Coordinates of C-alpha atoms and ligand atoms in Angstrom, one line a residue:
X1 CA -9.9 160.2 -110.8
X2 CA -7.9 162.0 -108.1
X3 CA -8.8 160.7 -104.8
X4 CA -10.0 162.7 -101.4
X5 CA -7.5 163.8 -99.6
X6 CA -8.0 162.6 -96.1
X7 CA -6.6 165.6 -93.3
X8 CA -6.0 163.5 -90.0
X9 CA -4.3 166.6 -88.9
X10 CA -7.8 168.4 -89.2
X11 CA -9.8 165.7 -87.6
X12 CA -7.5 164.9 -84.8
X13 CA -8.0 168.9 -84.0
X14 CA -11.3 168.4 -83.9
X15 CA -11.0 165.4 -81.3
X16 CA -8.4 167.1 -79.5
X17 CA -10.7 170.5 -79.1
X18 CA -13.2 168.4 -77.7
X19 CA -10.9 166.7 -75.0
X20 CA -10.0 169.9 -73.8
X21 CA -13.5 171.0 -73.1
X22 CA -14.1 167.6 -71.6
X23 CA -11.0 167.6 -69.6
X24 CA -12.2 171.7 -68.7
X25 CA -15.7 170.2 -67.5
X26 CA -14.2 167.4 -65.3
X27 CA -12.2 169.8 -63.5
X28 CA -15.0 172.4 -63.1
X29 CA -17.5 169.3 -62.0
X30 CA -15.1 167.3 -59.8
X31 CA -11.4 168.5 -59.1
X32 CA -9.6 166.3 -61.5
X33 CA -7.0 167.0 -63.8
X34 CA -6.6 164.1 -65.8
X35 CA -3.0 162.2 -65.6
X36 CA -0.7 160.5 -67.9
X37 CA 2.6 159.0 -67.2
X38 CA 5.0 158.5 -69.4
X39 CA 7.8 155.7 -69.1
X40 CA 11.2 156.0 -71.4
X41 CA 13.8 153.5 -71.5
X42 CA 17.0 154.6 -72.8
X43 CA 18.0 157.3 -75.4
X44 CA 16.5 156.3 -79.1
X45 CA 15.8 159.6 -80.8
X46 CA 12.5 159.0 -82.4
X47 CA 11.5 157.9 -78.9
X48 CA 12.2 160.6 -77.1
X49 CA 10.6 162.9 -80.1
X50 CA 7.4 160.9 -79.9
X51 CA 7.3 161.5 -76.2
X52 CA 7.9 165.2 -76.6
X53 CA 4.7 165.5 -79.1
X54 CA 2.8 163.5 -76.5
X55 CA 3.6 165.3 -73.4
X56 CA 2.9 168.7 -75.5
X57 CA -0.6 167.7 -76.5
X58 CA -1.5 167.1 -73.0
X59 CA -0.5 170.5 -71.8
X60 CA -2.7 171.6 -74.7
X61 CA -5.6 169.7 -73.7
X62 CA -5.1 170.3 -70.0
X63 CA -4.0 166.8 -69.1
X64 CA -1.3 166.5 -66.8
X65 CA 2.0 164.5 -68.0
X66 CA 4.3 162.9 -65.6
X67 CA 7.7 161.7 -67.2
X68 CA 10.0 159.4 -66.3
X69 CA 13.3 158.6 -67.9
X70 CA 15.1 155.4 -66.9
X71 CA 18.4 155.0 -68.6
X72 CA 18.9 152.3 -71.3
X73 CA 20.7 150.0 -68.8
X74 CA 17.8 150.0 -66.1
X75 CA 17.3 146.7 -65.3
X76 CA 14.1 144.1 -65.4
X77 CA 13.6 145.3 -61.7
X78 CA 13.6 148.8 -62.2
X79 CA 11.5 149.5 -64.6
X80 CA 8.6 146.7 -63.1
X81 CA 9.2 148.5 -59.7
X82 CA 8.0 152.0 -61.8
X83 CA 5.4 150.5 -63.4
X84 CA 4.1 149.5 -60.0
X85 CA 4.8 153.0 -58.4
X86 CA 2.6 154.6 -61.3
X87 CA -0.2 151.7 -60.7
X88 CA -0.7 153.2 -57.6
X89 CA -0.9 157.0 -57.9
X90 CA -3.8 158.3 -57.6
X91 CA -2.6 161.3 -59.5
X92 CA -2.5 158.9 -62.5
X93 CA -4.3 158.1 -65.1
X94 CA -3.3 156.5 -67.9
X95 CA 0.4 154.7 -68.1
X96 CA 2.1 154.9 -71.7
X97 CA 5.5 152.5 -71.9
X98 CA 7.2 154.1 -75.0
X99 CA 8.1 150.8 -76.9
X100 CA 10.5 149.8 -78.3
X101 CA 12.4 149.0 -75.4
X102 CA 15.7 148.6 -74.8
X103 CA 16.5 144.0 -76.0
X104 CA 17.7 143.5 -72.3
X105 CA 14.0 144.1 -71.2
X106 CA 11.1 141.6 -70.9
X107 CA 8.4 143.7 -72.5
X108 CA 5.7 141.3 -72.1
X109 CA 6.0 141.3 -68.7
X110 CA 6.7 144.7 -68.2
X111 CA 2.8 145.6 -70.6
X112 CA 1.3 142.6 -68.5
X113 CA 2.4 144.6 -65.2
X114 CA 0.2 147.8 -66.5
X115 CA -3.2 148.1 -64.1
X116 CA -5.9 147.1 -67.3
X117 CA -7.9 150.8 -66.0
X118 CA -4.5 152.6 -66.8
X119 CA -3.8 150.7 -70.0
X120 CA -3.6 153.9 -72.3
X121 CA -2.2 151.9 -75.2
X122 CA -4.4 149.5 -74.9
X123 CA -1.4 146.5 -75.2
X124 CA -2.0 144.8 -72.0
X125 CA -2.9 141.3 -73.3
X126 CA -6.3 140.9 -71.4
X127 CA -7.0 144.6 -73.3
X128 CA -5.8 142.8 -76.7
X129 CA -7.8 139.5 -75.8
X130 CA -11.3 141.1 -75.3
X131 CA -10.4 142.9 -78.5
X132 CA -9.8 139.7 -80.4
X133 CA -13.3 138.0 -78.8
X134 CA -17.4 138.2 -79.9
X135 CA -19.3 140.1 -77.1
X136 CA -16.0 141.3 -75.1
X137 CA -15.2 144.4 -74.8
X138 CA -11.4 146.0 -74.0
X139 CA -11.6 149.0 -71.8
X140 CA -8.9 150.7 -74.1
X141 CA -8.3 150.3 -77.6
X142 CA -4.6 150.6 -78.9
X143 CA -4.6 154.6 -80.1
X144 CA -3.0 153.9 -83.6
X145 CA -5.2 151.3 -85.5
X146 CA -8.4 153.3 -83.2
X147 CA -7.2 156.6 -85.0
X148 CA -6.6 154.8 -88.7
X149 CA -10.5 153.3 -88.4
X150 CA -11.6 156.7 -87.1
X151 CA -11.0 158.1 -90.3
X152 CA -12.0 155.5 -92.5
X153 CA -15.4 156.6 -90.8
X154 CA -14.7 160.8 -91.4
X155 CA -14.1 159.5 -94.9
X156 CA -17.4 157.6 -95.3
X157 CA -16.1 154.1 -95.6
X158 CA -18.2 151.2 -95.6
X159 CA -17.1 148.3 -93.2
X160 CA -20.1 145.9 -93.9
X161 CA -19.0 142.8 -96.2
X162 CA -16.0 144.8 -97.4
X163 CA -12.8 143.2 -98.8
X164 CA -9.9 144.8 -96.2
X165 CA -6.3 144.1 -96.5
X166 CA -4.1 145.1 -93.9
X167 CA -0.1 145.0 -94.7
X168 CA 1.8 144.3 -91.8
X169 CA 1.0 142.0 -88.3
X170 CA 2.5 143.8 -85.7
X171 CA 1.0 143.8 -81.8
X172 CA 1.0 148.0 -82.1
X173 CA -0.8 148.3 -85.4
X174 CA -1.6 145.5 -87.8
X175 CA -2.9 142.8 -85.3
X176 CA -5.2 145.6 -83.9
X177 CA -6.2 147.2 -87.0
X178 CA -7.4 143.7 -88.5
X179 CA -9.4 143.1 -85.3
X180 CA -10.9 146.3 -85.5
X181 CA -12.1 145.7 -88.9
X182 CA -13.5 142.5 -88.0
X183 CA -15.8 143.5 -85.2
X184 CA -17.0 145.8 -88.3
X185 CA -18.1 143.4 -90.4
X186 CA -15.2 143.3 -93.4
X187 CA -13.5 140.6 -95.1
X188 CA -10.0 140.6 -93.5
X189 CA -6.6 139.7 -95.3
X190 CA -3.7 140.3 -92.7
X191 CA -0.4 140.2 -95.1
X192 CA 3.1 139.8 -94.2
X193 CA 6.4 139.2 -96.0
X194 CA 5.6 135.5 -96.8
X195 CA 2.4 136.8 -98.5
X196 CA 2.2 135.2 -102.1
X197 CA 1.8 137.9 -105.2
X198 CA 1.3 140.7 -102.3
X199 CA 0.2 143.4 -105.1
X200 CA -2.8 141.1 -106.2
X201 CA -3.9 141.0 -103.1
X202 CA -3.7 144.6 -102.3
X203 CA -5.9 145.0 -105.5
X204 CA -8.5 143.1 -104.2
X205 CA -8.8 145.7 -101.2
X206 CA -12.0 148.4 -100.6
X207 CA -10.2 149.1 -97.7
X208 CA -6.3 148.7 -97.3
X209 CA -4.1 149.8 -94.4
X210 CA -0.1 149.9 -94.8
X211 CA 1.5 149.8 -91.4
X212 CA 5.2 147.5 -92.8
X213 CA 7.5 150.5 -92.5
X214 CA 9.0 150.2 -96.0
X215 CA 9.1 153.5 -97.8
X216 CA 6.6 154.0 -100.8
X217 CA 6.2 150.4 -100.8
X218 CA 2.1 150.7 -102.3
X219 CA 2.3 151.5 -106.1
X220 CA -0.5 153.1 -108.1
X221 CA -1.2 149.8 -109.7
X222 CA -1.8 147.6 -106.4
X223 CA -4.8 149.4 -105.8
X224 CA -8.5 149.1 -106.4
X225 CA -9.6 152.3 -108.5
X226 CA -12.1 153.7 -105.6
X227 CA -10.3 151.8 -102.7
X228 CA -9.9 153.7 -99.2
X229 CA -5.9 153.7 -98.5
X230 CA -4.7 154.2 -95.0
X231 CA -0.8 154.7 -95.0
X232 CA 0.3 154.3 -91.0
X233 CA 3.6 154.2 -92.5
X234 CA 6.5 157.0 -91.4
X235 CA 10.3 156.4 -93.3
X236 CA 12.9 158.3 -93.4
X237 CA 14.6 159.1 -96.9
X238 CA 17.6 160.3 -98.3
X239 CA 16.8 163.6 -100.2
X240 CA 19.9 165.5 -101.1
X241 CA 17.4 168.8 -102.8
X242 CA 15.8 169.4 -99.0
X243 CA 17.4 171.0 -96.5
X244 CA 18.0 168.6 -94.0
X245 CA 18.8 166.1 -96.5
X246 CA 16.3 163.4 -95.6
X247 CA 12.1 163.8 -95.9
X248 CA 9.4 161.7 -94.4
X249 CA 7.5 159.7 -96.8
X250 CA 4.7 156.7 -95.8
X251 CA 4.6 153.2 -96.9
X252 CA 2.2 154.1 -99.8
X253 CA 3.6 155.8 -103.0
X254 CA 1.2 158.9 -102.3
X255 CA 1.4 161.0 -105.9
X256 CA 0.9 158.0 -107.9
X257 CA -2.1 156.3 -105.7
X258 CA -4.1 159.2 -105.4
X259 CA -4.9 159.0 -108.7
X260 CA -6.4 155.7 -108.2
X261 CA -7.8 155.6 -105.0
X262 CA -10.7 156.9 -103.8
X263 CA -9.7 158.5 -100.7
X264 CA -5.9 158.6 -99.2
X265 CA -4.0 159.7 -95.9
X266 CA -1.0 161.7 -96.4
X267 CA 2.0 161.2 -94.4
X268 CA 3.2 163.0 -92.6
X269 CA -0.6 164.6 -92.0
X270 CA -2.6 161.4 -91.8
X271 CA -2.7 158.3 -89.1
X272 CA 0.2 160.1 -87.0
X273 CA -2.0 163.3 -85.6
X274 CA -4.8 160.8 -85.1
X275 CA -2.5 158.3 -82.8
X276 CA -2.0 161.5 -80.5
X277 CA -5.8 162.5 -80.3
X278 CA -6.7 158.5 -79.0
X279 CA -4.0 158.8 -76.7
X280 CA -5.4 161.8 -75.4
X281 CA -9.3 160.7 -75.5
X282 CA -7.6 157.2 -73.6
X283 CA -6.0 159.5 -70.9
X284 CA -9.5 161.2 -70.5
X285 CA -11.2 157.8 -70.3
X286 CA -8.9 156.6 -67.9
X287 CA -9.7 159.4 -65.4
X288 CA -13.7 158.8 -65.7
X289 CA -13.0 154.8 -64.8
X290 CA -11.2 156.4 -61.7
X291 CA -13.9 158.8 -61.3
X292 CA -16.9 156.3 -61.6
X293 CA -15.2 154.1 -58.8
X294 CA -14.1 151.4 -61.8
X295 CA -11.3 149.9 -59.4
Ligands
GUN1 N1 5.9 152.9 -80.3 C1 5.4 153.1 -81.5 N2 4.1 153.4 -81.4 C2 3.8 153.3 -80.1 C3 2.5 153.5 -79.4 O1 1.5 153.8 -80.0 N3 2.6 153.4 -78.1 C4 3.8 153.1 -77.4 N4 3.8 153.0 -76.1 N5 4.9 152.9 -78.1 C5 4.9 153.0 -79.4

C-alpha cells in the first residue's frame, strides 16, 4: 500500500488565502491592519531565515510586520525592556520571540513578560497551562503542533480512543502536540530518548508525530501499516550529488514509510508551511481580541 501523500503546502494556501480576505474585511470594516512584531536575538542563520519566511507571509496576507534585531550580546534588560515596548503599541498585535535565544538570556522570563492577548506562539506559561487543563481554554495555541493536528484533520484522522505516539517532549512541539491530542480524545505515549524498545512503540501508533530532530530516524518497519505519520522534523544532510551539497530531509525515513503508512507529510512540504499559516491566523486573532475590547 502506498500511503496519501499529505500537501501542508496546499492546505496552509488555503488557510493563508483565507487570512488575507479576513485581514482585507477588518480593514474595510474598521481601519485595522493587523500587526506582528518580530523580536531576534543575535545572528543564528536558520533564525534569521525563519524570520524572513514569516515577515514575507505577512506582507502576503496584508498583516503588517515590525522587526526588531537586538544583537546577540543584548543583555537581560534589553531585550525585557522590548518586550515591554511591544506590549504596549497599539499598532501591535501579536509578539513572536524567535527562540532559541542567545544561553546568556533568561527565556522563561523573557515568554512570561509577553502580554497573554499578544501571545502569538502561544508559549507564555498561563497560554501552555490552560492548554494542559479540562474546561480551560488558551487564547493562542502554539502554531506548530496547531498546524501538525490541523492536518491530521485534512487527512481524515480519527482522534477518538486512538493510540498516538508523539517522539520528542519539547515546550515548542512535543509537549503541545501531546496535549493537543489529549483534549481529542487519544491514547497518548509522549517518547523521549530514555524510551525503552522506541520502534515497538512507534508500531503501536494510529497516529504518530516525529518532532526529535534526528534525520530519517522513523523506519518503514516502526510503523503501523495504515498509521497517520506527521514528520515535524527539518535536518540538514550531507549530499555530495546536489548542488549545494546538503538536502533537507525530516525525521521520518519518507520513501520507505509511505509504503506502510496510510497517510504521510513530506518534508520539506508538510508541518513547516502549516507553522506559517497558524502564525498568521494567531496574528489575525490577536487583532480581533484588540478589536473586541479583550484588554
Ligand atoms: N523556534 C523554532 N520554532 C519556533 C516557533 O514556532 N516560534 C518561535 N518563536 N521560535 C521558534
Amino acid at each position: 500500500m502506498t500511503a496519501t501523500i499529505i500537501d501542508g503546502k496546499a492546505v496552509a494556501e488555503g488557510i493563508r488565502s483565507e487570512i488575507a480576505w479576513s485581514v482585507e474585511q477588518m480593514k474595510a470594516a474598521h481601519g485595522i491592519v493587523p500587526g506582528l512584531a518580530t523580536v531576534l536575538v543575535g545572528d543564528n542563520p536558520a533564525s534569521h531565515s525563519y524570520v524572513r519566511m514569516k515577515r514575507k507571509a505577512c506582507a502576503e496576507a496584508g498583516i503588517e510586520s515590525l522587526p526588531h534585531e537586538l544583537p546577540g550580546d543584548a543583555s537581560q534588560e534589553e531585550v525585557e525592556e522590548l518586550v515591554r515596548r511591544l506590549n504596549g503599541d497599539p499598532r501591535v498585535h501579536g509578539i513572536l520571540v524567535q527562540l532559541p535565544l542567545p544561553k546568556h538570556l533568561d527565556e522563561e522570563r523573557v515568554l512570561s513578560l509577553i502580554s497573554l492577548y499578544k501571545d502569538v506562539d502561544g508559549f507564555h506559561p498561563v497560554n501552555i497551562g490552560r492548554l494542559a487543563m479540562k474546561g480551560r481554554k488558551p487564547l493562542f495555541i502554539p502554531c506548530t503542533p496547531h498546524g501538525a493536528i490541523v492536518l491530521l484533520e485534512e487527512a481524515g484522522a480519527q482522534f477518538e480512543g486512538a493510540n498516538a505516539v508523539v517522539l520528542g517532549r519539547s515546550n515548542i512541539v512535543g509537549l503541545p502536540a501531546a496535549l493537543l491530542l489529549i483534549h481529542r480524545n487519544a491514547t497518548v505515549t509522549v517518547c523521549h530518548s530514555r524510551t525503552k524498545d522506541l520502534p515497538a512503540v512507534c508500531r503501536s501508533a494510529d497516529i504518530l508525530i516525529a518532532a526529535v530532530g534526528r534525520a530519517e530516524m522513523v523506519k518503514a518497519d516502526w510503523v503501523k501499516p495504515g498509521a497517520y505519520v506527521i514528520d515535524v522534523g527539518s535536518n540538514r544532510v550531507d549530499d555530495p550529488t546536489s548542488e549545494k551539497g546538503y538536502r533537507w530531509v525530516g525525521d521520518v525515513a519518507f520513501d520507505e514509510v509511505k509504503e506502510v503508512a496510510g497517510a504521510i507529510t513530506p518534508s520539506p512540504g508538510g508541518v513547516g508551511p502549516m507553522t506559517i499559516a497558524m502564525l498568521l491566523k494567531n496574528t489575525l486573532r490577536g487583532a480581533e481580541l484588540a478589536l473586541s475590547g479583550a484588554y
